[in-house]
Amino acid sequence: MLDTTKQSDPAPPQDAPHARQDEPRGCLFALSQPPLMIFLAVIGSLLLMASLHDLLLL
């Protein structure tokens, strides 16, 4: 049997190295940045110390 279906959008070329750079960077890229991770670690440790203070000492 012959395949008579038509594709509406062809596949992108495989030899285009600039195709990956056109994609937007997401949240996981932002979380991999060291200054943001240090900031989140400091905020998280402050929240942890405050909650342990409330639970154990008050």
Tab-separated table of C-alpha atoms in Angstrom:
chain	number	residue	atom	x	y	z
A	1	MET	CA	0.000	0.000	0.000
A	2	LEU	CA	1.219	3.507	-0.746
A	3	ASP	CA	1.459	6.123	1.976
A	4	THR	CA	-0.503	9.107	0.691
A	5	THR	CA	-0.661	11.219	3.863
A	6	LYS	CA	0.750	14.718	3.728
A	7	GLN	CA	2.713	16.191	6.596
A	8	SER	CA	1.684	19.723	7.448
A	9	ASP	CA	4.951	20.647	9.188
A	10	PRO	CA	8.206	18.962	8.213
A	11	ALA	CA	10.762	17.877	10.791
A	12	PRO	CA	13.480	20.427	11.631
A	13	PRO	CA	16.871	19.806	10.059
A	14	GLN	CA	19.239	17.744	12.180
A	15	ASP	CA	22.387	19.635	11.191
A	16	ALA	CA	21.316	23.000	12.664
A	17	PRO	CA	23.456	23.647	15.783
A	18	HIS	CA	21.747	26.979	16.501
A	19	ALA	CA	18.345	25.344	17.036
A	20	ARG	CA	19.069	24.651	20.733
A	21	GLN	CA	19.961	28.283	21.437
A	22	ASP	CA	16.569	29.535	20.280
A	23	GLU	CA	14.749	27.706	23.083
A	24	PRO	CA	13.960	29.782	26.177
A	25	ARG	CA	15.684	28.798	29.381
A	26	GLY	CA	13.352	27.600	32.093
A	27	CYS	CA	13.159	27.538	35.861
A	28	LEU	CA	15.673	24.716	36.279
A	29	PHE	CA	18.324	26.858	34.607
A	30	ALA	CA	17.595	29.673	37.052
A	31	LEU	CA	17.814	27.328	40.042
A	32	SER	CA	21.225	26.094	38.919
A	33	GLN	CA	22.800	29.514	39.463
A	34	PRO	CA	25.059	29.616	42.571
A	35	PRO	CA	23.970	33.051	43.947
A	36	LEU	CA	20.326	32.036	43.896
A	37	MET	CA	21.075	28.704	45.569
A	38	ILE	CA	23.097	30.460	48.293
A	39	PHE	CA	20.257	32.923	48.874
A	40	LEU	CA	17.680	30.130	49.073
A	41	ALA	CA	19.906	28.133	51.434
A	42	VAL	CA	20.271	31.129	53.772
A	43	ILE	CA	16.525	31.819	53.775
A	44	GLY	CA	15.773	28.122	54.311
A	45	SER	CA	18.221	27.849	57.206
A	46	LEU	CA	16.745	30.961	58.846
A	47	LEU	CA	13.250	29.497	58.551
A	48	LEU	CA	14.468	26.175	59.929
A	49	MET	CA	16.167	27.833	62.907
A	50	ALA	CA	13.070	29.929	63.641
A	51	SER	CA	10.784	26.900	63.508
A	52	LEU	CA	13.095	24.820	65.720
A	53	HIS	CA	13.279	27.707	68.188
A	54	ASP	CA	9.486	27.878	68.319
A	55	LEU	CA	9.081	24.127	68.712
A	56	LEU	CA	11.826	23.373	71.203
A	57	LEU	CA	12.466	26.487	73.260
A	58	LEU	CA	9.077	28.191	73.547
